[in-house]
């Protein structure tokens, strides 16, 4: 592990009623200890997962539009509002890594084409690969060495089968390559990774919960077991 702790510099906060400090999970944040090589951020839409992940990316020196330290391109509308207000504690510090934002991956792919670096991504332009193929190319070709990877909803492009492939890549990197991951996700498949810790952004301060406690597990599991009854309840009420 490299990144051990994220702290909010509360003494520097200008106003608790303004974004991003108005988000309940951020308002209540004092210090977050990371205990595993793989940490998942879970929570309802709008609970603050991307806000915190982007702030960590900013402090790591990664392009907050998505990328690593050396990927300089259009920073349009991607300044981190929280980056200046958090403190990261490392042991040891790493500078390698990558911040994946599903929604701006297209721009990242264009940037790779522009600088002619597609050899490092499987030898083909990321634009000539499907959304899911290009994500997996990134994971397979770019992710290695001692590094920290910050991934915002990596499941967005991946079929259930490819999500399982991603778990295998994650496992191989975590065990062999000294890699750390923080992953914001809504995927009950990714959350099922056995060696991760799950931090919930719902209901007050960010706290660690078990897989079975997540809405993602409970709703998916109930849906799959009682699909007819569940849909009847939802659609006919
Ligand atoms: N630039 C901004 N200015 C004001 N409010 C913002 C800004 N960006 C996000 N927010 C608000 O902050 C809250 C947290 O947003 P954030 O994107 O961190 O949520 P999230 O947990 O990642 O959600 P999702 O699961 O939908 O990706 C939301 O209510 C959102 O509307
Ligand atoms: Mg988000």
PDB file of C-alpha atoms and ligand atoms in Angstrom:
ATOM      1  CA  UNK A   1       0.000   0.000   0.000  1.00  0.00           C
ATOM      2  CA  UNK A   2       1.088   3.551  -0.616  1.00  0.00           C
ATOM      3  CA  UNK A   3      -1.681   5.972   0.254  1.00  0.00           C
ATOM      4  CA  UNK A   4      -2.590   5.400   3.885  1.00  0.00           C
ATOM      5  CA  UNK A   5      -4.772   8.319   4.828  1.00  0.00           C
ATOM      6  CA  UNK A   6      -6.905  11.127   3.440  1.00  0.00           C
ATOM      7  CA  UNK A   7      -7.609  14.058   5.765  1.00  0.00           C
ATOM      8  CA  UNK A   8      -9.788  17.089   5.304  1.00  0.00           C
ATOM      9  CA  UNK A   9      -7.999  20.287   6.330  1.00  0.00           C
ATOM     10  CA  UNK A  10     -11.051  21.470   8.204  1.00  0.00           C
ATOM     11  CA  UNK A  11      -9.336  24.563   9.572  1.00  0.00           C
ATOM     12  CA  UNK A  12      -9.040  25.890   5.996  1.00  0.00           C
ATOM     13  CA  UNK A  13     -12.633  25.338   4.880  1.00  0.00           C
ATOM     14  CA  UNK A  14     -14.226  28.648   3.853  1.00  0.00           C
ATOM     15  CA  UNK A  15     -17.903  27.747   4.295  1.00  0.00           C
ATOM     16  CA  UNK A  16     -19.619  24.479   5.157  1.00  0.00           C
ATOM     17  CA  UNK A  17     -22.765  25.393   3.225  1.00  0.00           C
ATOM     18  CA  UNK A  18     -21.047  25.644  -0.170  1.00  0.00           C
ATOM     19  CA  UNK A  19     -20.058  22.886  -2.602  1.00  0.00           C
ATOM     20  CA  UNK A  20     -18.105  20.658  -2.061  1.00  0.00           C
ATOM     21  CA  UNK A  21     -18.340  21.009   1.739  1.00  0.00           C
ATOM     22  CA  UNK A  22     -22.126  21.009   1.625  1.00  0.00           C
ATOM     23  CA  UNK A  23     -22.095  17.337   0.525  1.00  0.00           C
ATOM     24  CA  UNK A  24     -22.936  15.409   3.743  1.00  0.00           C
ATOM     25  CA  UNK A  25     -20.117  12.847   3.355  1.00  0.00           C
ATOM     26  CA  UNK A  26     -17.552  15.635   2.857  1.00  0.00           C
ATOM     27  CA  UNK A  27     -18.996  17.873   5.578  1.00  0.00           C
ATOM     28  CA  UNK A  28     -18.497  15.043   8.090  1.00  0.00           C
ATOM     29  CA  UNK A  29     -15.057  14.047   6.821  1.00  0.00           C
ATOM     30  CA  UNK A  30     -12.171  14.327   9.243  1.00  0.00           C
ATOM     31  CA  UNK A  31      -9.792  11.522   8.420  1.00  0.00           C
ATOM     32  CA  UNK A  32     -10.117   8.422   6.283  1.00  0.00           C
ATOM     33  CA  UNK A  33      -7.702   5.543   6.852  1.00  0.00           C
ATOM     34  CA  UNK A  34      -7.164   3.238   3.886  1.00  0.00           C
ATOM     35  CA  UNK A  35      -6.615  -0.319   5.033  1.00  0.00           C
ATOM     36  CA  UNK A  36      -6.390  -2.368   1.843  1.00  0.00           C
ATOM     37  CA  UNK A  37      -4.693  -2.236  -1.523  1.00  0.00           C
ATOM     38  CA  UNK A  38      -8.160  -2.068  -3.019  1.00  0.00           C
ATOM     39  CA  UNK A  39     -10.666   0.417  -1.608  1.00  0.00           C
ATOM     40  CA  UNK A  40     -14.143   0.840  -3.033  1.00  0.00           C
ATOM     41  CA  UNK A  41     -16.211   4.016  -2.705  1.00  0.00           C
ATOM     42  CA  UNK A  42     -19.937   3.217  -2.721  1.00  0.00           C
ATOM     43  CA  UNK A  43     -22.997   5.348  -2.187  1.00  0.00           C
ATOM     44  CA  UNK A  44     -26.089   6.775  -3.762  1.00  0.00           C
ATOM     45  CA  UNK A  45     -25.800   9.031  -6.833  1.00  0.00           C
ATOM     46  CA  UNK A  46     -24.602  12.430  -5.664  1.00  0.00           C
ATOM     47  CA  UNK A  47     -23.134  11.171  -2.388  1.00  0.00           C
ATOM     48  CA  UNK A  48     -19.674  12.639  -3.121  1.00  0.00           C
ATOM     49  CA  UNK A  49     -17.600   9.706  -4.405  1.00  0.00           C
ATOM     50  CA  UNK A  50     -16.339  11.418  -7.558  1.00  0.00           C
ATOM     51  CA  UNK A  51     -15.727  14.673  -5.703  1.00  0.00           C
ATOM     52  CA  UNK A  52     -13.359  12.964  -3.275  1.00  0.00           C
ATOM     53  CA  UNK A  53     -11.719  10.735  -5.906  1.00  0.00           C
ATOM     54  CA  UNK A  54     -11.049  13.749  -8.125  1.00  0.00           C
ATOM     55  CA  UNK A  55      -9.540  15.604  -5.163  1.00  0.00           C
ATOM     56  CA  UNK A  56      -7.174  12.681  -4.517  1.00  0.00           C
ATOM     57  CA  UNK A  57      -6.246  12.639  -8.233  1.00  0.00           C
ATOM     58  CA  UNK A  58      -5.549  16.355  -8.063  1.00  0.00           C
ATOM     59  CA  UNK A  59      -3.266  15.940  -5.040  1.00  0.00           C
ATOM     60  CA  UNK A  60      -1.479  13.044  -6.799  1.00  0.00           C
ATOM     61  CA  UNK A  61      -0.683  15.455  -9.627  1.00  0.00           C
ATOM     62  CA  UNK A  62      -2.751  13.486 -12.161  1.00  0.00           C
ATOM     63  CA  UNK A  63      -4.737  15.223 -14.841  1.00  0.00           C
ATOM     64  CA  UNK A  64      -8.146  15.687 -13.221  1.00  0.00           C
ATOM     65  CA  UNK A  65      -9.774  15.281 -16.633  1.00  0.00           C
ATOM     66  CA  UNK A  66      -8.367  11.723 -16.615  1.00  0.00           C
ATOM     67  CA  UNK A  67      -4.861  10.384 -17.130  1.00  0.00           C
ATOM     68  CA  UNK A  68      -1.539  10.248 -15.330  1.00  0.00           C
ATOM     69  CA  UNK A  69       1.097  12.804 -14.446  1.00  0.00           C
ATOM     70  CA  UNK A  70       2.369  13.199 -17.970  1.00  0.00           C
ATOM     71  CA  UNK A  71      -0.952  13.539 -19.724  1.00  0.00           C
ATOM     72  CA  UNK A  72      -1.397  17.243 -20.244  1.00  0.00           C
ATOM     73  CA  UNK A  73      -4.436  18.128 -22.294  1.00  0.00           C
ATOM     74  CA  UNK A  74      -7.609  20.176 -22.130  1.00  0.00           C
ATOM     75  CA  UNK A  75      -8.501  20.757 -18.511  1.00  0.00           C
ATOM     76  CA  UNK A  76     -11.914  22.162 -19.355  1.00  0.00           C
ATOM     77  CA  UNK A  77     -14.275  22.209 -16.368  1.00  0.00           C
ATOM     78  CA  UNK A  78     -12.274  19.703 -14.430  1.00  0.00           C
ATOM     79  CA  UNK A  79     -10.633  21.695 -11.675  1.00  0.00           C
ATOM     80  CA  UNK A  80     -10.981  19.914  -8.388  1.00  0.00           C
ATOM     81  CA  UNK A  81     -12.939  21.989  -5.886  1.00  0.00           C
ATOM     82  CA  UNK A  82     -11.707  19.882  -2.985  1.00  0.00           C
ATOM     83  CA  UNK A  83      -8.080  19.188  -3.951  1.00  0.00           C
ATOM     84  CA  UNK A  84      -6.660  22.152  -2.039  1.00  0.00           C
ATOM     85  CA  UNK A  85      -8.434  21.119   1.137  1.00  0.00           C
ATOM     86  CA  UNK A  86      -7.238  17.566   1.603  1.00  0.00           C
ATOM     87  CA  UNK A  87      -3.982  16.160   2.918  1.00  0.00           C
ATOM     88  CA  UNK A  88      -2.650  12.774   1.798  1.00  0.00           C
ATOM     89  CA  UNK A  89      -0.349  10.608   3.927  1.00  0.00           C
ATOM     90  CA  UNK A  90       1.855   8.148   2.044  1.00  0.00           C
ATOM     91  CA  UNK A  91       4.143   5.319   3.074  1.00  0.00           C
ATOM     92  CA  UNK A  92       5.976   5.197   0.741  1.00  0.00           C
ATOM     93  CA  UNK A  93       4.998   7.936  -1.697  1.00  0.00           C
ATOM     94  CA  UNK A  94       4.387   6.936  -5.314  1.00  0.00           C
ATOM     95  CA  UNK A  95       4.020   9.238  -8.262  1.00  0.00           C
ATOM     96  CA  UNK A  96       3.027   6.691 -10.919  1.00  0.00           C
ATOM     97  CA  UNK A  97      -0.606   6.052 -11.575  1.00  0.00           C
ATOM     98  CA  UNK A  98      -3.711   6.965 -13.456  1.00  0.00           C
ATOM     99  CA  UNK A  99      -7.084   8.614 -12.919  1.00  0.00           C
ATOM    100  CA  UNK A 100      -9.868   7.094 -15.003  1.00  0.00           C
ATOM    101  CA  UNK A 101     -13.035   9.072 -15.547  1.00  0.00           C
ATOM    102  CA  UNK A 102     -15.474   7.110 -17.634  1.00  0.00           C
ATOM    103  CA  UNK A 103     -17.196  10.218 -18.937  1.00  0.00           C
ATOM    104  CA  UNK A 104     -14.069  11.861 -20.316  1.00  0.00           C
ATOM    105  CA  UNK A 105     -12.282   8.776 -21.594  1.00  0.00           C
ATOM    106  CA  UNK A 106     -13.051   9.862 -25.165  1.00  0.00           C
ATOM    107  CA  UNK A 107     -10.919  12.990 -24.686  1.00  0.00           C
ATOM    108  CA  UNK A 108      -8.133  10.939 -23.169  1.00  0.00           C
ATOM    109  CA  UNK A 109      -8.221   8.601 -26.190  1.00  0.00           C
ATOM    110  CA  UNK A 110      -7.940  11.615 -28.523  1.00  0.00           C
ATOM    111  CA  UNK A 111      -5.011  12.900 -26.508  1.00  0.00           C
ATOM    112  CA  UNK A 112      -3.224   9.536 -26.877  1.00  0.00           C
ATOM    113  CA  UNK A 113      -3.793   9.691 -30.663  1.00  0.00           C
ATOM    114  CA  UNK A 114      -2.533  13.269 -30.818  1.00  0.00           C
ATOM    115  CA  UNK A 115       0.707  12.476 -29.066  1.00  0.00           C
ATOM    116  CA  UNK A 116       1.091   9.206 -31.034  1.00  0.00           C
ATOM    117  CA  UNK A 117       1.315   7.067 -27.932  1.00  0.00           C
ATOM    118  CA  UNK A 118      -1.122   4.343 -28.967  1.00  0.00           C
ATOM    119  CA  UNK A 119       1.700   1.754 -29.144  1.00  0.00           C
ATOM    120  CA  UNK A 120       1.564   1.766 -25.360  1.00  0.00           C
ATOM    121  CA  UNK A 121      -2.140   0.910 -25.480  1.00  0.00           C
ATOM    122  CA  UNK A 122      -2.124  -2.321 -27.429  1.00  0.00           C
ATOM    123  CA  UNK A 123      -0.859  -0.863 -30.725  1.00  0.00           C
ATOM    124  CA  UNK A 124      -4.239   0.462 -31.900  1.00  0.00           C
ATOM    125  CA  UNK A 125      -5.900   3.799 -31.456  1.00  0.00           C
ATOM    126  CA  UNK A 126      -8.252   3.665 -28.486  1.00  0.00           C
ATOM    127  CA  UNK A 127     -10.869   5.193 -30.793  1.00  0.00           C
ATOM    128  CA  UNK A 128     -10.688   2.124 -33.038  1.00  0.00           C
ATOM    129  CA  UNK A 129     -11.576  -0.134 -30.158  1.00  0.00           C
ATOM    130  CA  UNK A 130     -15.007  -0.486 -28.612  1.00  0.00           C
ATOM    131  CA  UNK A 131     -15.664   1.320 -25.350  1.00  0.00           C
ATOM    132  CA  UNK A 132     -15.091  -1.831 -23.293  1.00  0.00           C
ATOM    133  CA  UNK A 133     -12.125  -2.999 -25.389  1.00  0.00           C
ATOM    134  CA  UNK A 134     -10.427   0.366 -24.961  1.00  0.00           C
ATOM    135  CA  UNK A 135     -10.917   0.255 -21.182  1.00  0.00           C
ATOM    136  CA  UNK A 136      -9.405  -3.218 -21.023  1.00  0.00           C
ATOM    137  CA  UNK A 137      -6.507  -2.090 -23.274  1.00  0.00           C
ATOM    138  CA  UNK A 138      -5.819   0.654 -20.797  1.00  0.00           C
ATOM    139  CA  UNK A 139      -5.899  -1.733 -17.832  1.00  0.00           C
ATOM    140  CA  UNK A 140      -3.794  -4.383 -19.564  1.00  0.00           C
ATOM    141  CA  UNK A 141      -1.193  -2.157 -21.189  1.00  0.00           C
ATOM    142  CA  UNK A 142      -0.881   0.899 -19.062  1.00  0.00           C
ATOM    143  CA  UNK A 143      -1.395  -0.468 -15.540  1.00  0.00           C
ATOM    144  CA  UNK A 144       1.774  -1.912 -14.019  1.00  0.00           C
ATOM    145  CA  UNK A 145       4.656  -1.013 -11.712  1.00  0.00           C
ATOM    146  CA  UNK A 146       4.359   0.556  -8.302  1.00  0.00           C
ATOM    147  CA  UNK A 147       1.451   2.860  -8.787  1.00  0.00           C
ATOM    148  CA  UNK A 148      -1.866   4.138  -7.539  1.00  0.00           C
ATOM    149  CA  UNK A 149      -4.941   3.842  -9.747  1.00  0.00           C
ATOM    150  CA  UNK A 150      -8.015   5.959  -9.153  1.00  0.00           C
ATOM    151  CA  UNK A 151     -10.951   4.644 -11.142  1.00  0.00           C
ATOM    152  CA  UNK A 152     -14.357   6.286 -11.359  1.00  0.00           C
ATOM    153  CA  UNK A 153     -16.945   3.705 -12.404  1.00  0.00           C
ATOM    154  CA  UNK A 154     -14.673   1.492 -14.530  1.00  0.00           C
ATOM    155  CA  UNK A 155     -17.660  -0.823 -15.042  1.00  0.00           C
ATOM    156  CA  UNK A 156     -19.340   1.784 -17.243  1.00  0.00           C
ATOM    157  CA  UNK A 157     -18.020   0.176 -20.414  1.00  0.00           C
ATOM    158  CA  UNK A 158     -17.684  -3.411 -19.307  1.00  0.00           C
ATOM    159  CA  UNK A 159     -20.028  -6.355 -19.825  1.00  0.00           C
ATOM    160  CA  UNK A 160     -20.500  -8.633 -16.797  1.00  0.00           C
ATOM    161  CA  UNK A 161     -17.981 -11.052 -18.314  1.00  0.00           C
ATOM    162  CA  UNK A 162     -15.426  -8.296 -18.828  1.00  0.00           C
ATOM    163  CA  UNK A 163     -16.012  -7.063 -15.299  1.00  0.00           C
ATOM    164  CA  UNK A 164     -14.841 -10.480 -14.175  1.00  0.00           C
ATOM    165  CA  UNK A 165     -11.790 -10.125 -16.465  1.00  0.00           C
ATOM    166  CA  UNK A 166     -11.166  -6.776 -14.820  1.00  0.00           C
ATOM    167  CA  UNK A 167     -11.257  -8.422 -11.367  1.00  0.00           C
ATOM    168  CA  UNK A 168      -8.569 -10.847 -12.532  1.00  0.00           C
ATOM    169  CA  UNK A 169      -6.407  -7.949 -13.779  1.00  0.00           C
ATOM    170  CA  UNK A 170      -6.978  -6.163 -10.482  1.00  0.00           C
ATOM    171  CA  UNK A 171      -5.985  -9.249  -8.540  1.00  0.00           C
ATOM    172  CA  UNK A 172      -2.837  -9.843 -10.603  1.00  0.00           C
ATOM    173  CA  UNK A 173      -1.727  -6.234 -10.249  1.00  0.00           C
ATOM    174  CA  UNK A 174      -2.509  -6.044  -6.573  1.00  0.00           C
ATOM    175  CA  UNK A 175      -0.708  -9.228  -5.632  1.00  0.00           C
ATOM    176  CA  UNK A 176       2.271  -9.100  -8.024  1.00  0.00           C
ATOM    177  CA  UNK A 177       2.838  -5.494  -8.823  1.00  0.00           C
ATOM    178  CA  UNK A 178       2.466  -3.537  -5.631  1.00  0.00           C
ATOM    179  CA  UNK A 179      -0.445  -1.532  -6.993  1.00  0.00           C
ATOM    180  CA  UNK A 180      -3.062   0.331  -5.008  1.00  0.00           C
ATOM    181  CA  UNK A 181      -6.574   1.016  -6.277  1.00  0.00           C
ATOM    182  CA  UNK A 182      -9.361   3.321  -5.180  1.00  0.00           C
ATOM    183  CA  UNK A 183     -12.481   2.566  -7.184  1.00  0.00           C
ATOM    184  CA  UNK A 184     -15.811   4.381  -7.127  1.00  0.00           C
ATOM    185  CA  UNK A 185     -18.352   1.889  -8.360  1.00  0.00           C
ATOM    186  CA  UNK A 186     -21.989   0.866  -8.537  1.00  0.00           C
ATOM    187  CA  UNK A 187     -21.168  -2.641  -9.730  1.00  0.00           C
ATOM    188  CA  UNK A 188     -22.166  -5.525  -7.437  1.00  0.00           C
ATOM    189  CA  UNK A 189     -19.660  -7.647  -9.375  1.00  0.00           C
ATOM    190  CA  UNK A 190     -16.666  -5.384  -8.749  1.00  0.00           C
ATOM    191  CA  UNK A 191     -17.668  -4.858  -5.115  1.00  0.00           C
ATOM    192  CA  UNK A 192     -17.522  -8.627  -4.659  1.00  0.00           C
ATOM    193  CA  UNK A 193     -13.725  -8.549  -4.983  1.00  0.00           C
ATOM    194  CA  UNK A 194     -12.594 -10.549  -1.952  1.00  0.00           C
ATOM    195  CA  UNK A 195      -9.616  -8.506  -0.784  1.00  0.00           C
ATOM    196  CA  UNK A 196     -11.104  -5.027  -0.853  1.00  0.00           C
ATOM    197  CA  UNK A 197     -12.523  -2.700   1.738  1.00  0.00           C
ATOM    198  CA  UNK A 198     -15.776  -0.911   1.019  1.00  0.00           C
ATOM    199  CA  UNK A 199     -16.344   2.672   2.187  1.00  0.00           C
ATOM    200  CA  UNK A 200     -19.925   3.902   2.201  1.00  0.00           C
ATOM    201  CA  UNK A 201     -20.690   7.557   1.468  1.00  0.00           C
ATOM    202  CA  UNK A 202     -24.324   7.208   2.573  1.00  0.00           C
ATOM    203  CA  UNK A 203     -25.865   8.264   5.882  1.00  0.00           C
ATOM    204  CA  UNK A 204     -23.358  10.416   7.720  1.00  0.00           C
ATOM    205  CA  UNK A 205     -19.600  10.050   7.983  1.00  0.00           C
ATOM    206  CA  UNK A 206     -17.863   7.814   5.455  1.00  0.00           C
ATOM    207  CA  UNK A 207     -17.564   4.362   7.033  1.00  0.00           C
ATOM    208  CA  UNK A 208     -16.466   0.868   6.163  1.00  0.00           C
ATOM    209  CA  UNK A 209     -19.241  -1.629   5.474  1.00  0.00           C
ATOM    210  CA  UNK A 210     -19.477  -5.273   4.459  1.00  0.00           C
ATOM    211  CA  UNK A 211     -20.319  -6.368   0.918  1.00  0.00           C
ATOM    212  CA  UNK A 212     -23.657  -7.818   2.017  1.00  0.00           C
ATOM    213  CA  UNK A 213     -24.631  -4.470   3.590  1.00  0.00           C
ATOM    214  CA  UNK A 214     -24.394  -2.561   0.309  1.00  0.00           C
ATOM    215  CA  UNK A 215     -27.579  -1.600  -1.535  1.00  0.00           C
ATOM    216  CA  UNK A 216     -25.828  -2.861  -4.644  1.00  0.00           C
ATOM    217  CA  UNK A 217     -25.648  -6.380  -3.265  1.00  0.00           C
ATOM    218  CA  UNK A 218     -29.050  -6.338  -1.564  1.00  0.00           C
ATOM    219  CA  UNK A 219     -31.055  -4.850  -4.428  1.00  0.00           C
ATOM    220  CA  UNK A 220     -29.353  -6.958  -7.109  1.00  0.00           C
ATOM    221  CA  UNK A 221     -29.658 -10.124  -5.096  1.00  0.00           C
ATOM    222  CA  UNK A 222     -33.349  -9.506  -4.319  1.00  0.00           C
ATOM    223  CA  UNK A 223     -34.043  -8.552  -7.924  1.00  0.00           C
ATOM    224  CA  UNK A 224     -32.475 -11.717  -9.294  1.00  0.00           C
ATOM    225  CA  UNK A 225     -34.259 -13.972  -6.836  1.00  0.00           C
ATOM    226  CA  UNK A 226     -37.693 -12.316  -6.975  1.00  0.00           C
ATOM    227  CA  UNK A 227     -37.735 -10.510 -10.294  1.00  0.00           C
ATOM    228  CA  UNK A 228     -41.448 -10.969 -11.074  1.00  0.00           C
ATOM    229  CA  UNK A 229     -42.685  -9.921  -7.640  1.00  0.00           C
ATOM    230  CA  UNK A 230     -40.235  -7.042  -7.372  1.00  0.00           C
ATOM    231  CA  UNK A 231     -41.116  -5.588 -10.759  1.00  0.00           C
ATOM    232  CA  UNK A 232     -44.829  -5.936 -10.034  1.00  0.00           C
ATOM    233  CA  UNK A 233     -44.344  -3.948  -6.827  1.00  0.00           C
ATOM    234  CA  UNK A 234     -42.347  -1.220  -8.534  1.00  0.00           C
ATOM    235  CA  UNK A 235     -44.258  -0.917 -11.792  1.00  0.00           C
ATOM    236  CA  UNK A 236     -47.782  -1.267 -10.524  1.00  0.00           C
ATOM    237  CA  UNK A 237     -47.625   0.834  -7.358  1.00  0.00           C
TER     238      UNK A 237
HETATM  239  N1  LIG B   1     -19.166  21.661  -9.857  1.00  0.00           N
HETATM  240  C1  LIG B   1     -20.166  21.467  -8.985  1.00  0.00           C
HETATM  241  N2  LIG B   1     -20.810  22.500  -8.422  1.00  0.00           N
HETATM  242  C2  LIG B   1     -21.805  22.308  -7.532  1.00  0.00           C
HETATM  243  N3  LIG B   1     -22.226  21.083  -7.132  1.00  0.00           N
HETATM  244  C3  LIG B   1     -21.630  20.020  -7.671  1.00  0.00           C
HETATM  245  C4  LIG B   1     -20.557  20.138  -8.619  1.00  0.00           C
HETATM  246  N4  LIG B   1     -20.155  18.899  -8.976  1.00  0.00           N
HETATM  247  C5  LIG B   1     -20.937  18.042  -8.273  1.00  0.00           C
HETATM  248  N5  LIG B   1     -21.815  18.717  -7.506  1.00  0.00           N
HETATM  249  C6  LIG B   1     -22.777  18.118  -6.573  1.00  0.00           C
HETATM  250  O1  LIG B   1     -22.077  17.436  -5.556  1.00  0.00           O
HETATM  251  C7  LIG B   1     -22.736  16.238  -5.193  1.00  0.00           C
HETATM  252  C8  LIG B   1     -21.774  15.069  -5.267  1.00  0.00           C
HETATM  253  O2  LIG B   1     -21.428  14.834  -6.630  1.00  0.00           O
HETATM  254  P1  LIG B   1     -20.472  13.625  -7.026  1.00  0.00           P
HETATM  255  O3  LIG B   1     -20.256  13.737  -8.493  1.00  0.00           O
HETATM  256  O4  LIG B   1     -19.263  13.616  -6.152  1.00  0.00           O
HETATM  257  O5  LIG B   1     -21.377  12.351  -6.665  1.00  0.00           O
HETATM  258  P2  LIG B   1     -21.116  10.818  -6.898  1.00  0.00           P
HETATM  259  O6  LIG B   1     -21.217  10.143  -5.548  1.00  0.00           O
HETATM  260  O7  LIG B   1     -19.878  10.602  -7.679  1.00  0.00           O
HETATM  261  O8  LIG B   1     -22.413  10.393  -7.743  1.00  0.00           O
HETATM  262  P3  LIG B   1     -22.594   9.350  -8.957  1.00  0.00           P
HETATM  263  O9  LIG B   1     -22.751   8.005  -8.308  1.00  0.00           O
HETATM  264  O10 LIG B   1     -23.860   9.782  -9.601  1.00  0.00           O
HETATM  265  O11 LIG B   1     -21.402   9.439  -9.857  1.00  0.00           O
HETATM  266  C9  LIG B   1     -23.939  16.117  -6.137  1.00  0.00           C
HETATM  267  O12 LIG B   1     -25.087  16.510  -5.438  1.00  0.00           O
HETATM  268  C10 LIG B   1     -23.635  17.075  -7.250  1.00  0.00           C
HETATM  269  O13 LIG B   1     -24.798  17.635  -7.780  1.00  0.00           O
HETATM  270 MG1  LIG B   2     -19.535   9.911  -9.580  1.00  0.00          MG
END
